[in-house]
mmCIF file of C-alpha atoms in Angstrom:
data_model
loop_
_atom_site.group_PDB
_atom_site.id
_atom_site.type_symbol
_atom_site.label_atom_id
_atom_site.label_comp_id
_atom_site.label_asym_id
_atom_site.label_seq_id
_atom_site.Cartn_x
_atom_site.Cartn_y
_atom_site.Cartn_z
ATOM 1 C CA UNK A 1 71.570 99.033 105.761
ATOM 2 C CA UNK A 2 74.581 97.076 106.296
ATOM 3 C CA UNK A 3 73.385 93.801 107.580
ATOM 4 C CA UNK A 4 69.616 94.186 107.136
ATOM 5 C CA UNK A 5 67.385 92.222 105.300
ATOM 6 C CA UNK A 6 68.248 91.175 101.594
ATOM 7 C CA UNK A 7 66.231 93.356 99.072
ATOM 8 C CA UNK A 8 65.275 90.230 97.214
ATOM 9 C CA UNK A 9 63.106 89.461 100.670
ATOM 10 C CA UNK A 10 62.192 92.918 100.969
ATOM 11 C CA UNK A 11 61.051 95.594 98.364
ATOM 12 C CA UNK A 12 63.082 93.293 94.684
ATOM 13 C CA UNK A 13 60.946 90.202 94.648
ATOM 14 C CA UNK A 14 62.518 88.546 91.880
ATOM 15 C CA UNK A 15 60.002 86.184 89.993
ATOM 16 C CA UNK A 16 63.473 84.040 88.330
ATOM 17 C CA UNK A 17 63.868 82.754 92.025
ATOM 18 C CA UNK A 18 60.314 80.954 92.586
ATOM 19 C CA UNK A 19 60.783 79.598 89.412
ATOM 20 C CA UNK A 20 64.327 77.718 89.971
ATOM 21 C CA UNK A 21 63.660 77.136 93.392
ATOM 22 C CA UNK A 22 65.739 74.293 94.605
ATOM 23 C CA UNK A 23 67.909 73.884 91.321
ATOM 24 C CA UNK A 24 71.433 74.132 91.178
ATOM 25 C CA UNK A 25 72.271 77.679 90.419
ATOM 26 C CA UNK A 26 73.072 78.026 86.355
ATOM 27 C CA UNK A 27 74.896 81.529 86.220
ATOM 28 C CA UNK A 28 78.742 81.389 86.203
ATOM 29 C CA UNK A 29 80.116 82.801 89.450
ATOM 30 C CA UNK A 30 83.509 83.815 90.110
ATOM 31 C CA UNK A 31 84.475 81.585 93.851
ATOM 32 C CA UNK A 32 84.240 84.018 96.395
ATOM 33 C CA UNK A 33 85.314 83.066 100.437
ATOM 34 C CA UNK A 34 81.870 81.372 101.104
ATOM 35 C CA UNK A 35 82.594 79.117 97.929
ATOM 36 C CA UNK A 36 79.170 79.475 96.299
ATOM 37 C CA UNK A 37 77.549 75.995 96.662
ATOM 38 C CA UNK A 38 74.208 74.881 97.155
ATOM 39 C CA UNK A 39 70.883 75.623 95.099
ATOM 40 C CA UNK A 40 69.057 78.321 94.176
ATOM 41 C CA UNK A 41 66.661 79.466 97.308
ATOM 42 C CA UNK A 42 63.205 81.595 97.071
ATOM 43 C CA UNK A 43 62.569 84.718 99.121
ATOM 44 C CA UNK A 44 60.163 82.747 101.991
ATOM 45 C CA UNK A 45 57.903 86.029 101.979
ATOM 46 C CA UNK A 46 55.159 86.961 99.932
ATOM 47 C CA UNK A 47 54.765 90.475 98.407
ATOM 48 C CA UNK A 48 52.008 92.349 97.744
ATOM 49 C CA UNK A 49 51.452 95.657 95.597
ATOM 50 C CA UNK A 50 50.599 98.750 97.855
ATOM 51 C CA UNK A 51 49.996 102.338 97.192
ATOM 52 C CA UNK A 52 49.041 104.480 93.532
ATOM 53 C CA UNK A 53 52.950 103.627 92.885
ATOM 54 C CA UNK A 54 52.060 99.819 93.469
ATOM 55 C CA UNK A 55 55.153 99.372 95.062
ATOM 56 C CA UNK A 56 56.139 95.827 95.902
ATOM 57 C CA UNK A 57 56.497 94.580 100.085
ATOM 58 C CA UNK A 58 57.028 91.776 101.470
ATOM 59 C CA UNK A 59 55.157 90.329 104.310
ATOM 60 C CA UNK A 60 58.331 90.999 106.350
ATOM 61 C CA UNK A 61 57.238 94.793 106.447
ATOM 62 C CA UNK A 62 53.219 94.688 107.660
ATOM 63 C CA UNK A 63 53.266 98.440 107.982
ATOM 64 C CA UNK A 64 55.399 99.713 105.396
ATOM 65 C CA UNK A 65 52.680 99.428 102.619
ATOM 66 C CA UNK A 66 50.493 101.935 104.157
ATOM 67 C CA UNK A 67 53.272 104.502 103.262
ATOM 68 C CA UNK A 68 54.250 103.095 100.088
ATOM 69 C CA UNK A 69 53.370 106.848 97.909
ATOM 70 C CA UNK A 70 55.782 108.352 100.776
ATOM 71 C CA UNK A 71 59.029 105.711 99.660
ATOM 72 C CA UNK A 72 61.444 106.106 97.197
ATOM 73 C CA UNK A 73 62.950 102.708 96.147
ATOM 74 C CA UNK A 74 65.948 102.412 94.297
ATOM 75 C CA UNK A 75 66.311 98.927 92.342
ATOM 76 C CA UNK A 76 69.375 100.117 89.597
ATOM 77 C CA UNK A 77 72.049 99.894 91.850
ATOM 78 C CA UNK A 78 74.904 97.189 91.179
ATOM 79 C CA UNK A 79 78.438 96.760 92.355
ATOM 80 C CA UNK A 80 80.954 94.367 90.953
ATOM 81 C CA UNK A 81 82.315 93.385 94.271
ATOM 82 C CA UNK A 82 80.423 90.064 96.099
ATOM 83 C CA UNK A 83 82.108 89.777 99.056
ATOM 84 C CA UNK A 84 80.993 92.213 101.830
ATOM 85 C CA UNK A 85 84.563 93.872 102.781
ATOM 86 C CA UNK A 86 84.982 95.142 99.570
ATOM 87 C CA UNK A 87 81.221 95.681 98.333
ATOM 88 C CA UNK A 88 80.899 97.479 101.824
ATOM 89 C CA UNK A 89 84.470 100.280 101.072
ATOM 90 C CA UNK A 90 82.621 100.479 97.380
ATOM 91 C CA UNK A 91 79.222 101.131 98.994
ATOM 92 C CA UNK A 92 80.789 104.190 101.668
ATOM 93 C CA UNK A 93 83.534 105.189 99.265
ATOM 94 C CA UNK A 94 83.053 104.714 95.744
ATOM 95 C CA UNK A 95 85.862 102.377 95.656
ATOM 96 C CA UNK A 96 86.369 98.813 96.387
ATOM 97 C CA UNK A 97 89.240 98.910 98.495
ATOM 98 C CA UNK A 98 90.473 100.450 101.793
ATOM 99 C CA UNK A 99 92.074 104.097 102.103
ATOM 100 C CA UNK A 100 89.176 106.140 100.471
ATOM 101 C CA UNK A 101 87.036 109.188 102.148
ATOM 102 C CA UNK A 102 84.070 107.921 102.759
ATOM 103 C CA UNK A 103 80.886 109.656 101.714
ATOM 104 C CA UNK A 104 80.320 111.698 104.949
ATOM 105 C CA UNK A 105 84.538 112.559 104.769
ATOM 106 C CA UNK A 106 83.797 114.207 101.590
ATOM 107 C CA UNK A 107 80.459 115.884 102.581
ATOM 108 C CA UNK A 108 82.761 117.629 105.284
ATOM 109 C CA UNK A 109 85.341 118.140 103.133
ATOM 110 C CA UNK A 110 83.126 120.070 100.591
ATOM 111 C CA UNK A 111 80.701 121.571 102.399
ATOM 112 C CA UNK A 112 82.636 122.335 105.485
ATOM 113 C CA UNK A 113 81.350 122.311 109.130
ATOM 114 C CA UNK A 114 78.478 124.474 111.049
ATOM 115 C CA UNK A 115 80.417 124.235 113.881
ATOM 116 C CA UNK A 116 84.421 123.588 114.843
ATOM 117 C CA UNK A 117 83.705 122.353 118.253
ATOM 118 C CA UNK A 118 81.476 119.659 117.056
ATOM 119 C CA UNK A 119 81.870 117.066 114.154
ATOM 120 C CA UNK A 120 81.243 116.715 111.178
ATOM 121 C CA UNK A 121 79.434 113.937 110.929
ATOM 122 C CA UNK A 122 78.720 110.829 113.069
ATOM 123 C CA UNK A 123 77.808 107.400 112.647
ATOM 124 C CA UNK A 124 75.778 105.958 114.902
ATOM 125 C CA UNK A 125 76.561 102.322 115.904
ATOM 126 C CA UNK A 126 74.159 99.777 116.888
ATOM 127 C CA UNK A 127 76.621 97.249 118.819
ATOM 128 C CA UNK A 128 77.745 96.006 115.465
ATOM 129 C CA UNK A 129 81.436 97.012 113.393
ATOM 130 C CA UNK A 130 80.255 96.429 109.655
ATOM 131 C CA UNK A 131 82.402 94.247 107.269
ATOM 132 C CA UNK A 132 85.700 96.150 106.402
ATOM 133 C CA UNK A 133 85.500 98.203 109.970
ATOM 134 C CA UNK A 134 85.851 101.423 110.489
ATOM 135 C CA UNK A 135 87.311 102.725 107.528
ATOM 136 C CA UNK A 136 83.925 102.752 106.038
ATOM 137 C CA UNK A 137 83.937 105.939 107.697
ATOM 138 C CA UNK A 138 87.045 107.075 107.800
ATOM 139 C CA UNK A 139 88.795 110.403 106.056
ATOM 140 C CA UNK A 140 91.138 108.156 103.830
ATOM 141 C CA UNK A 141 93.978 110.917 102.967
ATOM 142 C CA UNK A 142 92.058 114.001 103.402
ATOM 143 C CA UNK A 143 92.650 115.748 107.113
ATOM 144 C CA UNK A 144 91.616 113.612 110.382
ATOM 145 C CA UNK A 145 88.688 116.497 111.012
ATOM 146 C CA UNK A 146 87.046 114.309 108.234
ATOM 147 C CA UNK A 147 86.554 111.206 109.932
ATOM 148 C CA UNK A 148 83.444 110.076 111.490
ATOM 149 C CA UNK A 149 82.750 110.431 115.151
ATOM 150 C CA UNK A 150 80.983 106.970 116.037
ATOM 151 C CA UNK A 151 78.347 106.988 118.496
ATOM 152 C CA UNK A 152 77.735 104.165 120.040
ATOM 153 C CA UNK A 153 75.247 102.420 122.611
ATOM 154 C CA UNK A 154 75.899 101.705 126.590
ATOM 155 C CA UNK A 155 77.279 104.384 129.181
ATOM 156 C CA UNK A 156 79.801 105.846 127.121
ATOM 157 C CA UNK A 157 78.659 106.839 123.839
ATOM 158 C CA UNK A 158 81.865 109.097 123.080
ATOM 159 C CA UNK A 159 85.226 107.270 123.405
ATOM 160 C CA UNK A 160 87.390 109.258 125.199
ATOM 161 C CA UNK A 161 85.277 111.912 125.933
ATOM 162 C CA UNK A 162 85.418 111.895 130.035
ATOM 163 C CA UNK A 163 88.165 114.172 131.097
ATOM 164 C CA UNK A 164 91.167 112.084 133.133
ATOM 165 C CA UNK A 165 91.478 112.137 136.197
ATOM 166 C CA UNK A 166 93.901 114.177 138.422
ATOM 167 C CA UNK A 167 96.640 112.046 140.292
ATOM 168 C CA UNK A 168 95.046 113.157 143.641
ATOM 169 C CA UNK A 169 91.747 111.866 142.566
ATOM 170 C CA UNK A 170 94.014 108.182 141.172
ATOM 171 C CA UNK A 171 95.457 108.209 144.676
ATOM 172 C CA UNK A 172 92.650 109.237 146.838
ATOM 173 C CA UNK A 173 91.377 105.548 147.131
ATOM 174 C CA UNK A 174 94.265 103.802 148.492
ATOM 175 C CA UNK A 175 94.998 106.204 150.912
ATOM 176 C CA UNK A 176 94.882 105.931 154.654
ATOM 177 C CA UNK A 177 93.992 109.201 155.605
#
């Protein structure tokens, strides 16, 4: 969910948050690009237990507690990187920096495709390019056939996809014939 909500606002309430609310942070933090000042800020919505599971909500998600038996949640994952380029290649790849498969490169790669005229897997893009850009999805050094077609909104969904046109057809508008 690469810019979506924070999990601590979401389904991770985290109870250590209410409680230093406002203080200065007290866990060492290596200085990152945003340069990690300020205090230490509560999630501003509440959560609620829903479901036999009693998952935890937050108010942001009205509807999602109805289905809360249906979710899986997972709460265990952690990554060493804390800037978003390089927590984003370690999120897609398994690795922290650029030049990796990604996930879906190596789901190709493995399993190979249902079809050669189509590929083998897509990501579709909302309008945004996530931190680190493309090469979240790209084939790193296994064969170009492993990269990630990206569809995105608007008229042309495919880049490149129209076939050119024929120098006749180029021409045909300045003409005066």
């Amino acid at each position: 969910m690469d810019g979506g909500v924070s999990q601590v606002d979401s389904f991770d309430p985290k109870p250590r948050l209410d409680k230093d609310h406002g203080k200065p942070f007290s866990a060492k933090i290596n200085p990152t690009q945003f340069d990690n000042i300020g205090t230490t800020f509560k999630s501003p919505w509440a959560f609620k237990r829903y479901g036999q599971c009693g998952l935890t909500v937050s108010d942001i998600f009205p509807y999602i507690g109805a289905m809360a038996d249906e979710l899986c949640v997972v709460r265990s994952m952690t990554s060493k990187f804390s800037e978003h380029n390089s927590a984003n290649f370690f999120l897609h790849t398994g690795f922290g920096v650029q030049g990796r498969p990604s996930m879906g490169a190596w789901m190709s790669y493995g399993l190979g495709a249902q079809a050669t005229d189509l590929p083998g897997f897509v990501v579709l893009n909302g309008g945004l390019v996530p931190s680190g850009g493309w090469d979240n999805f790209g084939n790193g050094f296994l064969p170009a056939s492993h990269q990630a077609t990206v569809f995105k909104t608007g008229k042309e969904p495919l880049a490149d996809i129209r076939p050119r046109e024929s120098r006749l057809e180029r021409r045909r508008p300045n003409s005066v014939c």
